[in-house]
Amino acid sequence: MILLVAPEIPANSNAERRQLVSSSIFATVILIMTEVMFFAALISAYMIIRSGAEEWPPWGQPRLPVFATALNSLTLLASAFCLHRSVKVFSSQSSQSKQLLALTIALGTVFVSVQGYEWVQLISFGLTITSSTYGGVFYLIIGAHGLHVIGGLLALLACLRRLNSTSQQLTIDNLRAAQIFWYFVVGVWPVLYTLVYLL
Amino acid sequence: MKAVPAIVITGLASLFLHFDVQACAVCFSSSENTRAAFYLTTAFLTVLPVAMLIGGFYWVRKLQQKHDAVDQS
């Protein structure tokens, strides 16, 4: 007979339940799995739309600032390095960890701000979400990533606030959960940059 | 009986307010490139969740082994 449900462990059993990974980290990993599928769907849509276009970018549409965005990408990569260092020294050097976390947030904010400036420029040049399919997919993909960066920044800000707080202690697991999400945000960017800006 | 007017209205609306829709993701283009991109992305979107699930199981298994090793030592 095949059991579809696991047998219940009696209350007086000696069997112990162990937590292999913290809930916050596990939840973040599940979230990232869904986010990977979300971005995979966007990339797929982009590739299919692009493959059907005779000219890409379409004639009359402004070109994207490839070099400026490459420099901006370095800011995002630097923020991931700072966060890596911050988590590494979290237990031993709390004040340095705090400074590195603040630097991570600052670098992330610079990235979003430069992206925002780039968008304002592109809109002024006539590239809007309704100007063409090119504009539509550009703002959809890069905008979705930008929203994730903002979400990651909010998570890091919450970590920094708890790091400064005396009443609410920040645990290493909470910081690692935010770190995993930030790594995802940073890791997906080179893929999007290559697809949207370079190819 | 109250449903009859709704059915009639819906039927009339479907007769007169219809518009063309694209039945598949690649109907806007019949080029060979689009067909290839469609196949490629279908394979990509099929393999990716399976790969993530396998990766997830592998990760949990490694964690379990790590904990077992700590317990035994």
XYZ file of C-alpha atoms in Angstrom, chain A residues 18-21 25-26 29 32-34 36-37 39-41 43-45 47-53, chain B residues 25-26 28-29 31 33-34 37-38 40-41 44-45 48-49 52-53 56 59-60 63-64 67-68 71:
50
model
C 16.064 19.691 13.159
C 16.055 22.973 11.320
C 18.590 22.698 8.530
C 18.263 26.294 7.436
C 16.908 32.192 4.326
C 14.622 29.415 3.097
C 15.505 31.146 -1.634
C 14.324 33.991 -5.627
C 13.195 30.856 -7.448
C 9.964 32.619 -8.371
C 14.178 33.723 -11.590
C 11.110 32.430 -13.424
C 12.877 37.310 -15.248
C 13.184 34.202 -17.445
C 9.694 34.931 -18.798
C 13.838 37.514 -21.220
C 11.945 34.961 -23.308
C 9.377 37.550 -24.366
C 14.011 37.365 -27.352
C 10.877 36.419 -29.270
C 9.867 40.045 -29.902
C 13.376 40.910 -30.960
C 13.721 37.947 -33.290
C 10.628 39.115 -35.183
C 11.914 42.668 -35.677
C 2.993 33.996 -28.951
C 4.690 34.060 -32.341
C 3.068 38.402 -35.157
C 6.010 37.083 -37.120
C 10.246 34.351 -39.707
C 14.363 33.491 -36.387
C 11.136 33.835 -34.409
C 13.617 31.823 -30.611
C 10.268 30.299 -29.647
C 14.784 28.019 -27.568
C 12.803 29.949 -24.970
C 14.743 27.357 -21.475
C 11.516 27.899 -19.535
C 14.936 26.176 -15.668
C 12.356 25.262 -12.950
C 16.161 24.918 -9.739
C 14.241 22.124 -8.013
C 17.222 22.941 -4.178
C 21.353 22.035 -1.404
C 19.095 20.560 1.322
C 22.986 20.729 4.500
C 21.695 17.457 5.946
C 24.648 18.488 10.037
C 25.103 14.704 10.228
C 26.579 15.278 14.987
